Structures are given as structure tokens and as C-alpha cells.
Amino acid sequence: MRYFTTLMLILSFLFIHAQTFTITGRILGKDDHAPLQGVHVLLMDTPDTTRALGEVSGLEGTFTFRHVAPGRYKLKATYVGLKEYEQSIIVTNADIRLADIMMEPVITPLEGITVQSQQIRTEMRGDTVEYNAGAYKTNPDANAEDLVTKMPGITVEQGTVKAQGEDVKKVLVDGREFFGDDPSLALRNVPAEIIDRIQVFDKLSDQAQFTGFNDGNTDKTMNIVTRQGMNKGRFGRFFAGYGTDGRYQVGGNLNLFGQQRRLTIIGLSNNVNQQNFSSQDFLGVAGMSGRRGGLGGFGGRGGRRGGGSFGGGPMGFDMSNFFIGQQSGINTTNAIGFNYSDTWGQKIKITASYFFNQVRNKTNSILDRQYFINDTTSQYYHETNDAAGNNYNHRFNMRMQYNIDSSNSFIFTPRLSFQKNHSTSDLTGTNSLLNEVMINSSTSDYNATYSGYDLSGNLLYRHKFNKTGRTVSVNIGSACNNKTGNSDLLSQSRYNVGYDSLQTNDQNAHTVADGYMVSGDLAYTEPLGVNSQLQFSYDPSYSKDYSDKETFLFDSISGQYSIPDTSLSNKYSTYNTIHRGGISYRLRGVKYNFIAGVNYQHTLLTGDQTFPSSSRLSKNFDNLLPMAVMMYKFSSSNNLRIFYRTFTNTPGVGQLQDVIDNTNPLILSTGNPDLKQQYSHLIVARYGRTDPDRIKPFFIFLSGMLTQNYIGNSILFEQADTVLQNGMILNAGSQLTRPVNLRGYWNVRSFFMYGVPVKSIKSNLNLHGGISYSHTPGLINGNVNDANTSDFNGGVVVSSNISENIDFTVAYSVDYNLVKNSIQPASDNNYLYQVATGKINLLPWKGLILGSDISYTLYTGFTSPLVKDYLLWNASIGYKFLKNNAAEVRLYAFDILNSNNSINRTVTDSYIENTQTEVLNRYLMIIFTYNLRNFQGAPQFQPGERWRDGMDHDHF
């Protein structure tokens, strides 16, 4: 009996120690109880401190240690600028939920202190790149966009924020959504002075974050971490200005930040081409107005949109914003919005935003396009277009998380957008041959009004079982949209092939497009061991899209649009049913994280045409969709990430609907009901290295994509009048574009970035570059043309880090394009695009402000007579006054040389296009600005001055 008892005690001891448990906790700032992200947390075995586990706190300040054996441990939390935290923990036979950890700032007397060590600028924290904002000095009153563009690997191009070569899709503030999916709006309304760190990472969906299985569908996200002591209070900026030629601007932002509740209110009104929101507010309804002339080719595959006007004026108060908000044409903008975030009780977290904008646009443009018809023949299209538009947009976003308990939660994310657009166009176009013999010409007046809405939402339920790693989650999504409108077209076309004829067309069209979608996503995870896990998933979806276009010709007898034109009318519906299910495997180690899986997908695509004739199509697609993700950490500051995924793209109702768009009678387009879905392979590799000691970050990005059944364009040029299937005549010299499935589309792309401080001039030097190649097939008169486009680009940026009183940036970028076509090698084209810029802002004496920036743009290789180069110069002088320099008055001069311009180059599988657009030119403006700064618990300082905490500064 004694031996049996001893044996049972030994077995019980071994069983207890064979079990592992979980330790979870949350880290908050002691001053404001705000979650702290990026805190390094170390769990060390007390008997043997060499045995340790490391984690980094997430967006909500939370951290988790899994598979912890029973024993005694010491937990240590460290963070720059905060006191180190330590706690002893004993693990026995249950999971442990720690009480909230409160970290407080280090308070160091500043007088007489000189910190000799160099400042850490960039760090790698797992898969997150973190920038220390204190290492990048900006001029007073700068915003977050001014700050991040000084950081290596972050750029703003044509209003799009990019990080490590990829578009930033979201901006968070302390882990909370800020104005939904609009990075431009977020960055331009956060003062640089309150920012402690900028974190860039690939954000998984809420469901993927919960399960830990990355499916490759991520959003490049930027998280702004605010400074301790400056994340609570009232702060903002208000401005008003008036200038020559009736130019004006007025606006501002107000931030009310509490311990949990945060409210931001913004407003803007101007006629100097400034906006603080992204282009998403111009899309959707505006796109229904059709392809107005050649402008439908903008942004074509393989194209490069270069050049352009650098904005239209200052963002109310900041010289560094001269180059913000580039828009072609002359624009008047009115916008207002708010962002709200709060915690209701202990269980509900909510963020919500609303934004309204109205933009009135006038655009006069000149376009030249060369088509490759065959090995020896090109056709040339020239167009002038006087266009105007008035666009209204309402946008609402919300995210609500309800934590029922530690094992169950709901997340609800609704979105609503409403838009109304009125547009007009006065277009003249001509087609000619190389010897300038005119084939045809057309003039058209187009007038359209459209309105519509998009409503979508997701409801996610997440549940954790008692067994660590076993979870289940269910996501239900739905969406609906509606777009309606009317358009009028009056055109006169002259055709000169074989005979001279004049055709007049006077028509009215009514369009209705709507649709809805419902989807589900069920995921179950099961642990296989200490470091491995399986996931089973099932994702069904069903969608319907309907499009109805009715066109009527003008009846001179009745004086009304009452004659139906069946060749330009169509009613079409598509139904898309998808069932996708699969299995994934995840393996984790100290230095690696590996995921591999495969899904089977069955797609049923059905199309119904009910007018002008009845027809029905039904197609089935069966696909295997493999995927794999791997991350390997060579060290804490050196890692490699590779992911591979496959996906399909089912054609939409607009591509399937066989109805002619004759907005420009010389360039017709239609859909194709015989289209198949695309199937694509995508592989992406990212390597990042940051060396905190040498302060030289390096990043490289590589990607490649191969697409089967690529949906490209088939362009038909007719030398004689041809009757189309629907009875409409394609006149000689005109063209018809139709989507078709083609073989052979692929592309590769690379990007690299290297940063280094230059001590001799107290500045940062950032180098970047990349190479891309695309092989794009197209059909021209039934012959395949392979457009091979190579792009070599690079640049250098030197940004000052001397002080807030001296802020300069010098940059140079170059882009070299080589275009080769299989049909007409003689039309191969090489062109070079170069931009050199310089910007300086000085505060030389007692509130005096001096600023100037200059940009020189040069185009080489253009065959069109458009402007080849131009020099844009802006300058300002101002004075700060009142207590703490809260007020400022500034005289601002835009485009002193009156030479501002906008030039675009686009390359596709069938043509090369150059466009020049009217832009805003020289004016003077006086601007008054007032800064509100009232932080609770923060030291007092002048606007724009960095909050100095005694840590990580070179000299002060």
C-alpha cells in the first residue's frame, strides 16, 4: 500500500507538471488608463532566468503567454519613457488572468542634462515596424502626414499613403479606428506633436486575429501611438484665409480627448484644390456616367500616371502642406465630419465616424492617344474635353465590440455611404492616321445626374473553449447597393472613310443598378499539441446584381424622348453562389510561424437577360485554392515574411451586360456575357532589418502574380461600316471595346528602402527604389498584342533633424519606363520622368516664420506636343503672436512663376496616352490661424514643440 501511495503521488506530480497553462494580462498607462501597445513583456523562470518567454502587447494593451508549465516566474514589462515593471507569479494548476498592469512615465529633471547616446529611430517588433516620432523633428504646427513622410519607407504619392511600397488602408489612433478606411483624412487631422510612435503592420481581420490563421487578406495599417500626458485634453486648429482672384479657405479641427471618450470634429471649405479626404468619396456613382471620350483609359493596366500639379495651396496654415491634395482641374470643396470612440461600461467598446463632402470640379483637358492596329499601322486619337462635376457624399462607419465574458464576444461593423453626382462634358475628338489624314471626328454634349447608396455590415461572434487553442467563430455579412440616374447625350459625328457623312444623335438614358449579398464564415480551431493547431472553415455566399438601361431617341414631332433604341438598352441580372470550405495547419516556434492550407471552391454563375431579347447563361467553376504563410525571425530586429495565396475574380454585371455605351460615338464599349472568372496566383515576400545600435533600417518587398483567364480588352477597329450583333452600326474608323478572357497575364514588382542618419548635417537620408515588369495581353482586330512594360524607379530624400526652428527637405525621384509591343515593335516607347523638390521652413527670430518650396518636373521621351517640363515655386512669410504663440498670420504666394501644370502618361495593352489638364495657377492669400492646446497632465509648451520626457534626445 505504501508503494502504491508513493507511485500515485509521483504520477500526480508528473501529471500536474505535464500540464501547461495560460497567463494573460493587460497593460495601461497610469495617468490616463489608456491601453499601451508595443510594451515588451518577459516571463522568466525564477530558478533559471535563462529560460524565458517574450511577448509584445497588442492594440488593446493585452498579452498572452501560452503553454506555461507550473512553477515560479518573474514577469517584467519595459517600454521607452516608462518605468520598468516587475511582478512575481506562481503557476499551479489553472490559467491566470493578471490584474491590469499600470505603467507610469519616467520623470527626469531636464535642466543641464545632455543625453549622449544616439536615438533609436526604427525598430522591428515581431511583424510590426515601429518608428520613434521623437527622432524626426518637424516644424511647429505640423500634422501626422508631415511627420511620417520623414520616416524611412513611408511616402505620400498622389494623395495615397504608402509604407514599404504598399498602400496604407487604415490609420488607427491608440489602436482605435479613426475616420474608417480613410488614411488621408486621419493623418491630416492629427497634430505631430502628440505622437509618440508610428507602428506599421499588416492588420488581419477580426476573425483572423482571433483564430491566429492568416489567410493573406490583410490591410497595411498605421497605428498612431499618442504620448503619455498628451492623450487627454482639448486641442485643435482653426484657420481662415482670403486671396487674389476670390481665392479663399476656412476650416479647422477640434479634438476632445478624455480618459476613454474621444471626439474629433473637422471642417473645411475652400476653392484652392485642397481636400483632407481620399478619392473613395468620388467613386461609385460618378463612375456610372460612362466613358467620356478617351478618359475611360486612365489608370489602364500597365500604365504609369506621372506628373501633375502639386496641389493648389496651403492646408490653411502649414507650408509643408503645399503638396497635399493634388487634383486635376479647379475644385471647390466643402467638408465636415466627426470621429467618436468610447468605452461603455466594462464590456462595450465603440468607434464611429461620419463624413460629408461636396466637391465642385471644372476640368479642361487635352488628350493624345496612339493605338497599335497591326504591325505597320497606328491610329491616333486627339481629344479636348471641358468637363464639370458636382459631387455630394455622406459616409458613416462604426465598430462596436461587446465582450460578454472572457470567452465570448460580438463585433458589429456597419458601413453606409450615400452619393449624388451631376456631371457635364463638352467633348471634341478626332481619329487620324500617321499621315494626319482624318478618319472621323465627333463633338458631343453630355449631361448626367446619378445618385446611389452602399450599405454593408458584419456581425462576428467569437468563442474560446476551456482548452487552450480550441475556438469557434462565426461571421455573418451582408451588403446592398442601389444606383439610379439619367443622362442626356447630343452628338454630331463626321465619317470620312470612302465617303463623307454626318450623323446626329440626340438621346436620353435612364439607368438603374442594384444588388445585394449575404455571406457566412465559420471557423473552428483545434490544438494538436503545444505549438500546432488545425483550422476547419466553411464560407458560403450568395449575391445578385441587376442592371437596367433604357435609352430613348428624341422625337421631333412630339418634342420628347419617346423613341426606344433597343441597341442601347438592356436589362440584365447575375446570380453568384459560392461554397468554399477547407482546412489549414499552423505551426509555431520560437523563431517561426508557419501556416498552410487548401480550400475547395464551387461557384455557380447565372445570368438572365430579359430585354431587348431573352437569354440565359449558367456556368460552374470548381477550384482548389491553396495558400501558405511563413514568418521567420532571424533576431528580434531581423525577419522574413513570405505568403502565397490563390483567388478568383468573377466578372460583374457591368462586364457581362451586352449593352453599348456610346457616350463618345468614336469610342464605343460593351460587355460580354461569355466571360469566365479569373484565377490568380500571388506570392509576396518581405524582409525587414532594423539595427537600433547603427540606426540603419532596411526593407525589401517582392511580389509576383500570374492570372489565368485574364479579363482583358478586345478592341475592334473597322475600316468600313459594320453591323453589330444587336443591329447597331459601327462606323468606319470608330472602335468597339469588349472584355474577353486572355492567356498570359503576369507581373512582378520589387521595392527597397534604406535609411541612415547623417550626423554632419543632423539629417536623415532615405533611399528607395524598385523594379517592376508586366506582361499584359490584349486583342486588336482579333490579333493578340502583348504589351511588355518595364519600370525602374528610385529616389533619395534628405530631411532635417536639426530642430523645430529649422526644417528642410530635399528630394529627387526618377522613373524610367520601357514599353514593348508584340504587334508593332516600331512603336516601342521609352520615357523618363524626373522630379526634384526642395522645401524649407524657418523660425529665425521671435515668432517670425519664413517658408519656401520649389519643384522641378521634367519629362523625356514624350512624342506629343504637351509641356515637357515646368518649375513650381511657392513661398510664405508669417508671424506668431498671443500667449504661447497660439495665433499666426501668414502671407502665402502660390505658383509665383505662374507655371503650374498637370501631365499624365498611361500605357495599356493597346495604346499609349498623354494627357494635359488645366490646373490652379498663381495667387496670393493672407491666412490667420489659431491653435488650441490644453492637455491635462502634460507639461506646458509652445505649439509645435516636442514634449520632452528626458529620454532619447540628442541635446536639449
XYZ file of C-alpha atoms in Angstrom, residues 149-782:
634
model
C 6.913 61.364 -44.694
C 10.236 61.949 -42.912
C 10.312 58.292 -41.859
C 12.136 55.707 -43.999
C 9.856 53.679 -46.239
C 6.789 55.943 -45.883
C 5.692 58.192 -48.741
C 2.596 60.061 -49.892
C 2.093 59.755 -53.656
C -0.829 61.434 -55.411
C -2.608 61.607 -52.037
C -2.071 57.864 -51.357
C -0.112 56.909 -48.231
C 2.400 54.117 -48.856
C 4.530 52.141 -46.401
C 7.307 49.814 -47.589
C 5.925 50.086 -51.127
C 2.308 49.153 -50.274
C -0.806 51.306 -49.913
C -1.849 52.055 -46.326
C -5.542 51.150 -45.988
C -6.254 52.104 -42.365
C -4.993 54.520 -39.730
C -5.634 53.836 -36.046
C -5.078 56.140 -33.073
C -4.026 54.190 -29.973
C -5.486 51.083 -31.571
C -8.865 52.649 -32.275
C -10.251 53.244 -35.762
C -10.023 56.884 -36.853
C -12.348 58.004 -39.680
C -12.861 54.480 -41.012
C -10.819 53.420 -44.033
C -9.508 56.870 -44.961
C -5.761 57.240 -44.212
C -5.541 60.729 -45.746
C -8.308 62.083 -43.542
C -6.747 60.580 -40.416
C -3.158 61.726 -40.951
C -4.077 65.295 -41.878
C -6.078 65.820 -38.673
C -3.684 64.518 -36.008
C -1.049 67.012 -34.734
C 2.508 65.695 -34.985
C 3.367 66.997 -31.522
C 1.127 64.488 -29.710
C 2.622 61.442 -31.453
C 4.979 59.142 -29.562
C 5.342 56.312 -32.085
C 4.151 55.221 -35.506
C 3.561 51.491 -35.962
C 3.122 49.889 -39.395
C 1.852 46.322 -39.718
C -0.448 44.043 -41.728
C -3.790 44.047 -39.955
C -5.712 40.794 -40.029
C -9.488 40.692 -39.978
C -11.118 40.477 -36.553
C -11.820 36.810 -37.180
C -8.279 36.026 -38.342
C -6.821 37.840 -35.321
C -8.949 35.658 -33.091
C -8.094 32.334 -34.725
C -4.439 33.199 -35.443
C -4.755 31.903 -39.024
C -3.593 34.481 -41.563
C -5.292 33.891 -44.920
C -3.278 36.592 -46.703
C -6.204 39.031 -46.819
C -4.586 41.790 -44.776
C -4.686 45.592 -44.754
C -1.493 47.604 -44.437
C -2.266 49.610 -41.298
C -0.642 52.521 -39.492
C -1.225 52.922 -35.748
C -0.519 56.298 -34.141
C 0.506 55.892 -30.501
C -0.016 59.155 -28.616
C 2.320 60.489 -25.933
C 1.621 59.853 -22.296
C 0.160 63.008 -20.767
C -0.844 64.399 -24.189
C -3.633 61.984 -24.990
C -6.158 63.707 -22.763
C -7.414 67.280 -23.105
C -8.662 69.747 -25.716
C -6.605 70.655 -28.744
C -7.203 71.777 -32.294
C -6.534 74.299 -35.020
C -8.736 76.845 -36.796
C -7.886 78.913 -39.862
C -9.312 81.345 -42.406
C -7.762 82.933 -45.472
C -8.627 85.150 -48.430
C -6.626 85.978 -51.528
C -6.484 87.332 -55.029
C -8.944 86.217 -57.718
C -11.508 85.464 -54.997
C -9.497 82.547 -53.584
C -10.478 81.554 -50.036
C -10.234 78.834 -47.428
C -11.643 78.308 -43.951
C -11.732 75.316 -41.625
C -10.212 73.552 -38.673
C -10.347 70.621 -36.309
C -11.205 70.194 -32.647
C -10.167 67.191 -30.535
C -11.804 66.431 -27.179
C -9.850 63.532 -25.658
C -10.837 62.066 -22.299
C -9.674 59.009 -20.425
C -11.822 56.739 -22.591
C -14.058 59.018 -24.658
C -12.597 60.789 -27.676
C -14.340 63.139 -30.090
C -12.805 64.788 -33.162
C -14.710 67.364 -35.254
C -13.327 68.634 -38.580
C -14.483 71.081 -41.222
C -13.120 72.545 -44.447
C -14.257 74.932 -47.193
C -12.050 76.317 -49.988
C -11.672 76.902 -53.711
C -7.902 76.241 -53.874
C -7.964 72.500 -54.658
C -7.480 71.368 -51.062
C -9.077 68.283 -49.548
C -8.487 66.276 -46.380
C -10.113 63.059 -47.576
C -9.330 60.320 -50.071
C -10.613 59.635 -53.575
C -13.046 56.952 -52.349
C -15.640 59.701 -51.985
C -15.541 60.412 -55.716
C -16.084 56.845 -56.876
C -19.194 54.745 -57.346
C -21.959 56.934 -58.698
C -19.596 59.208 -60.604
C -18.294 56.209 -62.487
C -21.783 55.497 -63.877
C -21.591 58.492 -66.155
C -19.809 56.297 -68.643
C -16.604 56.558 -70.582
C -16.472 60.170 -71.586
C -14.211 60.060 -74.601
C -10.733 58.745 -74.118
C -10.750 59.489 -70.422
C -12.015 55.998 -69.765
C -8.491 54.751 -70.344
C -6.974 56.481 -67.337
C -5.166 54.174 -64.969
C -5.018 51.396 -67.542
C -3.219 48.162 -66.751
C 0.497 48.522 -67.119
C 0.116 52.277 -67.065
C 2.055 54.877 -65.219
C 0.360 58.020 -64.055
C 3.095 60.578 -63.783
C 3.473 64.263 -63.308
C 0.746 66.509 -62.181
C 0.108 69.705 -60.337
C 1.359 69.853 -56.780
C -1.876 70.754 -55.068
C -3.444 74.131 -55.154
C -2.486 75.835 -51.948
C -1.719 75.525 -48.266
C -3.870 73.471 -45.918
C -4.806 76.614 -44.091
C -1.697 77.022 -42.043
C 1.206 74.788 -42.930
C 3.850 75.330 -45.599
C 4.574 71.602 -45.639
C 1.073 71.052 -46.975
C 1.760 72.790 -50.288
C 1.902 69.393 -51.970
C -1.243 67.931 -50.381
C -4.495 67.206 -52.160
C -3.430 67.139 -55.802
C -6.453 67.265 -58.057
C -6.737 67.997 -61.745
C -8.836 70.984 -62.712
C -10.220 73.720 -60.457
C -12.059 72.483 -57.367
C -14.283 73.960 -54.675
C -14.610 71.774 -51.583
C -16.933 71.824 -48.554
C -16.489 69.080 -45.962
C -17.417 68.324 -42.356
C -17.123 65.233 -40.187
C -16.608 63.732 -36.753
C -14.962 60.698 -35.187
C -16.096 59.245 -31.841
C -14.646 56.471 -29.708
C -15.537 55.383 -26.186
C -15.847 52.511 -23.747
C -19.315 51.940 -22.364
C -19.029 50.228 -19.025
C -16.678 47.292 -18.822
C -17.932 45.352 -21.825
C -18.599 47.629 -24.814
C -16.066 49.470 -26.973
C -17.250 51.639 -29.830
C -15.792 53.800 -32.581
C -17.897 55.680 -35.115
C -17.314 58.329 -37.755
C -19.402 60.404 -40.131
C -18.088 62.465 -43.011
C -19.748 64.692 -45.601
C -18.122 66.385 -48.550
C -19.184 68.354 -51.586
C -16.753 68.946 -54.447
C -17.428 71.108 -57.485
C -14.898 70.467 -60.228
C -14.078 72.126 -63.549
C -11.579 70.305 -65.752
C -10.310 71.281 -69.188
C -8.042 68.630 -70.696
C -6.182 67.722 -73.876
C -5.569 64.060 -74.672
C -3.419 62.332 -77.300
C -3.551 58.556 -77.745
C -1.744 56.185 -80.148
C -3.390 52.804 -80.906
C -1.452 49.832 -82.317
C -3.711 48.341 -85.020
C -1.257 45.984 -86.740
C 2.455 45.594 -87.481
C 2.566 48.664 -89.735
C -0.441 50.813 -88.864
C -1.253 53.091 -85.942
C -4.351 55.155 -85.371
C -4.161 58.446 -83.490
C -6.891 59.896 -81.307
C -6.924 63.559 -80.200
C -9.445 64.939 -77.735
C -10.327 68.185 -75.984
C -12.775 67.994 -73.130
C -14.347 70.732 -70.996
C -15.903 68.875 -68.062
C -17.585 69.884 -64.821
C -18.972 67.966 -61.893
C -20.736 68.428 -58.575
C -20.362 65.521 -56.171
C -22.028 65.011 -52.759
C -21.015 62.197 -50.446
C -22.155 61.053 -46.987
C -20.118 58.309 -45.329
C -20.707 56.549 -41.982
C -18.582 53.840 -40.314
C -18.901 52.120 -36.940
C -17.267 49.332 -34.975
C -18.823 48.038 -31.754
C -17.285 45.250 -29.677
C -19.272 43.625 -26.886
C -17.282 41.358 -24.569
C -19.851 39.121 -22.895
C -17.194 37.456 -20.757
C -13.604 36.253 -21.104
C -14.692 33.543 -23.567
C -17.416 35.174 -25.674
C -17.659 38.387 -27.683
C -19.540 40.060 -30.523
C -18.180 42.602 -33.033
C -20.565 44.607 -35.222
C -19.177 46.740 -38.105
C -21.791 48.569 -40.250
C -20.915 50.957 -43.115
C -23.124 53.320 -45.095
C -22.299 55.620 -47.995
C -24.660 57.834 -49.979
C -23.604 59.786 -53.050
C -25.106 62.145 -55.602
C -23.236 63.293 -58.685
C -24.008 65.700 -61.507
C -21.556 65.902 -64.389
C -21.319 67.628 -67.760
C -18.898 67.233 -70.628
C -18.281 69.151 -73.849
C -16.023 66.864 -75.893
C -14.387 67.055 -79.310
C -12.498 64.025 -80.635
C -10.792 63.072 -83.898
C -9.251 59.870 -85.251
C -6.474 60.084 -87.839
C -3.689 58.069 -89.449
C 0.042 58.691 -89.300
C -0.089 60.988 -92.324
C -2.628 63.134 -90.417
C -5.456 62.073 -92.727
C -8.595 62.434 -90.614
C -10.738 59.291 -90.428
C -13.607 60.725 -88.394
C -14.481 63.383 -85.838
C -17.153 63.969 -83.255
C -18.479 66.630 -80.910
C -20.735 65.708 -78.011
C -22.503 67.375 -75.113
C -23.089 65.034 -72.182
C -25.157 65.735 -69.062
C -25.797 63.175 -66.312
C -27.210 63.028 -62.773
C -26.818 59.931 -60.634
C -27.433 59.025 -57.014
C -26.965 55.894 -55.007
C -26.070 54.235 -51.734
C -23.983 51.356 -50.418
C -24.882 49.672 -47.131
C -22.923 46.798 -45.625
C -22.253 45.209 -42.272
C -20.657 42.281 -40.491
C -21.574 40.573 -37.235
C -18.841 38.392 -35.746
C -19.281 36.013 -32.807
C -16.146 34.576 -31.149
C -15.963 31.837 -28.520
C -12.993 30.317 -26.690
C -13.343 26.876 -25.131
C -11.663 25.899 -21.879
C -8.994 24.024 -23.789
C -6.334 26.466 -24.940
C -6.332 26.840 -28.727
C -9.843 25.474 -29.261
C -12.109 28.213 -30.663
C -15.115 28.727 -32.850
C -16.133 31.920 -34.639
C -18.995 32.811 -36.947
C -19.100 35.894 -39.150
C -22.270 36.926 -40.971
C -22.000 39.616 -43.610
C -24.483 41.388 -45.825
C -24.469 44.285 -48.260
C -26.846 46.065 -50.598
C -26.461 48.905 -53.071
C -28.529 50.963 -55.450
C -27.582 53.461 -58.158
C -30.033 55.324 -60.371
C -29.663 58.161 -62.826
C -30.433 59.904 -66.080
C -28.144 61.087 -68.839
C -28.569 63.205 -71.970
C -26.280 62.989 -74.981
C -26.285 65.214 -78.066
C -23.548 64.361 -80.572
C -22.592 65.056 -84.178
C -20.122 62.732 -85.905
C -18.484 63.035 -89.315
C -17.017 59.955 -91.058
C -14.520 60.382 -93.913
C -13.658 56.806 -94.984
C -14.762 56.290 -98.612
C -17.476 58.901 -98.287
C -18.413 61.937 -96.238
C -21.354 61.506 -93.888
C -22.705 63.414 -90.907
C -24.683 61.676 -88.169
C -26.575 63.342 -85.324
C -27.602 61.545 -82.170
C -29.934 63.022 -79.529
C -30.760 60.581 -76.743
C -31.804 60.195 -73.128
C -30.912 57.170 -70.993
C -32.260 56.021 -67.629
C -30.130 53.600 -65.631
C -30.929 51.513 -62.563
C -28.355 49.258 -60.929
C -28.817 47.487 -57.633
C -27.720 44.366 -55.846
C -27.317 42.570 -52.568
C -25.034 39.992 -50.990
C -25.167 37.686 -47.966
C -22.227 35.642 -46.728
C -21.086 33.499 -43.834
C -17.729 32.482 -42.436
C -17.476 29.619 -39.946
C -14.070 28.788 -38.460
C -13.188 26.129 -35.881
C -9.672 25.689 -34.482
C -8.346 22.661 -32.628
C -4.912 22.390 -30.949
C -2.793 19.377 -31.965
C -0.016 19.977 -29.471
C 1.894 22.662 -27.694
C 2.858 24.515 -30.880
C 0.450 23.354 -33.592
C -3.172 23.899 -34.479
C -5.761 22.960 -37.131
C -8.488 25.153 -38.562
C -11.605 23.997 -40.393
C -13.559 26.647 -42.301
C -16.667 26.985 -44.419
C -17.558 30.209 -46.272
C -20.799 30.315 -48.295
C -22.007 33.436 -50.112
C -24.817 34.484 -52.442
C -25.111 37.699 -54.429
C -27.442 39.203 -57.006
C -26.763 42.189 -59.263
C -29.262 43.842 -61.584
C -28.712 46.480 -64.248
C -31.401 48.143 -66.345
C -30.515 50.728 -69.013
C -33.277 52.172 -71.168
C -32.350 54.572 -73.972
C -34.783 56.760 -75.929
C -34.141 58.901 -79.004
C -35.586 62.374 -79.430
C -38.842 62.571 -81.425
C -39.005 65.903 -83.230
C -42.749 65.508 -83.782
C -43.716 65.065 -80.135
C -40.761 67.075 -78.820
C -39.962 64.305 -76.334
C -37.513 61.424 -75.889
C -40.018 58.727 -76.793
C -38.421 56.513 -79.478
C -36.942 53.363 -77.854
C -33.428 52.439 -79.006
C -33.093 48.708 -78.359
C -29.440 48.652 -79.486
C -28.557 50.870 -76.491
C -30.945 49.281 -73.980
C -30.594 46.168 -71.866
C -31.942 44.517 -68.709
C -29.594 42.009 -67.140
C -29.308 40.131 -63.823
C -26.494 37.986 -62.440
C -26.677 35.497 -59.582
C -23.457 34.270 -57.995
C -23.429 31.380 -55.497
C -20.137 30.336 -53.883
C -19.406 27.474 -51.480
C -15.869 27.387 -50.108
C -14.502 25.119 -47.407
C -11.109 23.867 -46.359
C -8.519 23.001 -43.771
C -5.403 24.843 -42.569
C -2.471 23.844 -40.374
C -0.469 26.194 -38.164
C 2.907 25.508 -36.570
C 4.604 27.936 -34.187
C 8.115 28.007 -32.853
C 10.370 30.429 -31.072
C 11.600 31.894 -34.365
C 8.962 30.884 -36.891
C 5.260 30.861 -37.591
C 4.032 28.702 -40.476
C 0.525 28.292 -41.914
C -0.530 26.148 -44.872
C -3.964 25.252 -46.122
C -6.207 24.497 -49.047
C -9.811 25.368 -49.867
C -12.179 23.842 -52.369
C -14.479 26.368 -54.036
C -17.556 25.751 -56.151
C -19.035 28.734 -57.998
C -22.335 28.871 -59.862
C -22.715 31.982 -62.040
C -26.099 32.580 -63.641
C -27.063 35.419 -65.972
C -30.547 36.448 -67.149
C -31.238 38.931 -69.924
C -34.887 39.976 -70.254
C -34.601 42.895 -72.713
C -34.303 43.508 -75.653
C -34.374 39.712 -76.008
C -34.484 36.839 -73.558
C -31.417 34.735 -72.898
C -29.889 32.810 -70.026
C -26.419 31.574 -69.165
C -25.268 29.230 -66.442
C -21.637 28.470 -65.622
C -19.997 26.288 -62.984
C -16.417 26.765 -61.756
C -14.575 24.380 -59.455
C -11.245 25.461 -57.976
C -8.661 24.362 -55.439
C -7.263 27.398 -53.612
C -4.005 26.615 -51.811
C -2.294 29.148 -49.529
C 0.759 29.337 -47.277
C 2.212 31.932 -44.898
C 5.617 31.817 -43.233
C 7.360 34.242 -40.919
C 10.892 33.614 -39.704
C 12.676 35.757 -37.114
C 16.437 35.728 -37.532
C 16.550 38.018 -34.479
C 14.291 40.467 -32.692
C 15.096 43.097 -35.346
C 15.520 40.947 -38.434
C 12.720 38.910 -40.020
C 11.408 37.455 -43.265
C 7.752 37.011 -44.262
C 6.506 35.069 -47.280
C 2.939 34.373 -48.228
C 1.321 32.677 -51.182
C -2.372 32.637 -51.970
C -4.721 31.933 -54.847
C -8.002 33.692 -55.509
C -10.706 34.074 -58.122
C -12.424 37.108 -59.607
C -15.911 36.593 -61.016
C -16.998 39.132 -63.670
C -19.590 41.665 -62.568
C -22.826 42.656 -64.174
C -21.194 45.619 -65.900
C -18.722 43.314 -67.661
C -21.376 40.745 -68.578
C -24.103 43.120 -69.778
C -24.167 43.251 -73.579
C -25.217 46.894 -73.981
C -23.432 49.597 -75.986
C -22.061 52.698 -74.252
C -21.943 55.416 -76.936
C -21.088 58.377 -74.716
C -18.292 59.021 -77.195
C -19.539 57.914 -80.670
C -15.950 57.315 -81.829
C -15.073 55.020 -78.898
C -17.845 52.535 -78.105
C -17.792 49.856 -75.428
C -19.913 46.899 -74.389
C -19.958 43.892 -72.066
C -19.506 40.186 -72.777
C -21.905 37.573 -71.330
C -19.449 34.757 -72.185
C -16.760 35.827 -69.700
C -15.211 33.278 -67.344
C -13.859 34.005 -63.890
C -10.194 34.858 -63.377
C -7.921 32.587 -61.342
C -4.790 34.194 -59.899
C -1.658 33.122 -58.041
C 0.010 35.717 -55.831
C 3.273 35.430 -53.909
C 4.729 38.171 -51.710
C 7.986 38.286 -49.760
C 9.016 40.955 -47.252
C 12.320 41.246 -45.482
C 12.988 43.839 -42.795
C 16.011 44.663 -40.698
C 16.446 47.384 -38.126
C 19.657 47.824 -36.213
C 18.932 50.014 -33.188
C 22.657 50.448 -32.492
C 23.574 51.579 -36.026
C 20.165 53.174 -36.720
C 20.027 51.957 -40.327
C 16.681 50.364 -41.239
C 16.430 48.288 -44.414
C 13.288 46.841 -46.033
C 12.714 44.953 -49.255
C 9.431 43.892 -50.839
C 8.969 41.414 -53.720
C 5.726 40.262 -55.332
C 4.590 38.327 -58.364
C 1.193 37.474 -59.821
C 0.059 35.110 -62.565
C -3.551 35.168 -63.811
C -5.398 32.551 -65.806
C -8.438 33.563 -67.887
C -7.310 37.158 -67.501
C -10.125 39.617 -68.305
C -8.541 41.973 -70.818
C -9.765 44.130 -73.684
C -10.611 43.287 -77.262
C -10.606 46.388 -79.487
C -12.146 46.276 -82.939
C -11.170 48.950 -85.493
C -13.360 48.848 -88.596
C -12.272 50.249 -91.965
C -15.838 50.069 -93.283
C -19.275 50.384 -91.719
C -20.116 47.169 -89.858
C -23.413 45.988 -88.409
C -23.007 44.629 -84.874
C -24.979 41.697 -83.444
C -27.533 43.967 -81.789
C -28.164 45.804 -85.062
C -26.127 48.891 -84.228
C -23.692 50.167 -86.869
C -20.001 50.553 -86.044
C -18.969 53.302 -88.423
C -15.724 53.186 -90.352
C -12.744 54.394 -88.308
C -14.568 54.001 -84.989
C -13.683 51.397 -82.369
C -15.526 48.968 -80.121
C -14.003 47.736 -76.848
C -15.215 44.482 -75.278
C -13.865 42.485 -72.293
C -12.548 38.995 -73.138
C -10.649 36.204 -71.407
C -6.988 36.031 -72.415
C -3.940 33.964 -71.531
C -0.551 35.145 -70.395
C -1.021 37.976 -67.898
C 1.677 38.203 -65.234
C 3.648 40.826 -63.352
C 6.499 41.114 -60.869
C 7.334 44.047 -58.613
C 10.057 44.977 -56.152
C 10.716 47.786 -53.713
C 13.567 48.504 -51.333
C 14.252 51.177 -48.724
C 17.380 52.066 -46.744
C 17.685 54.812 -44.157
C 20.659 56.290 -42.351
C 21.204 59.419 -40.218
C 23.763 61.958 -41.477
C 25.383 63.360 -38.343
C 27.332 66.112 -40.086
C 24.155 67.959 -41.107
C 21.868 66.473 -38.429
C 19.562 64.985 -41.024
C 18.100 61.678 -42.153
C 18.957 60.169 -45.528
C 16.395 57.783 -47.021
C 16.980 55.856 -50.248
C 14.288 53.911 -52.079
C 13.860 52.203 -55.403
C 12.190 49.417 -57.277
C 11.816 47.469 -60.492
C 8.573 46.167 -61.960
C 7.655 44.249 -65.099
C 4.243 43.402 -66.511
C 3.177 41.230 -69.431
C -0.338 42.257 -70.472
C -2.193 40.619 -73.382
C -4.847 42.382 -75.452
C -6.750 41.763 -78.669
C -6.605 44.271 -81.536
C -8.743 43.297 -84.523
C -8.520 39.683 -83.363
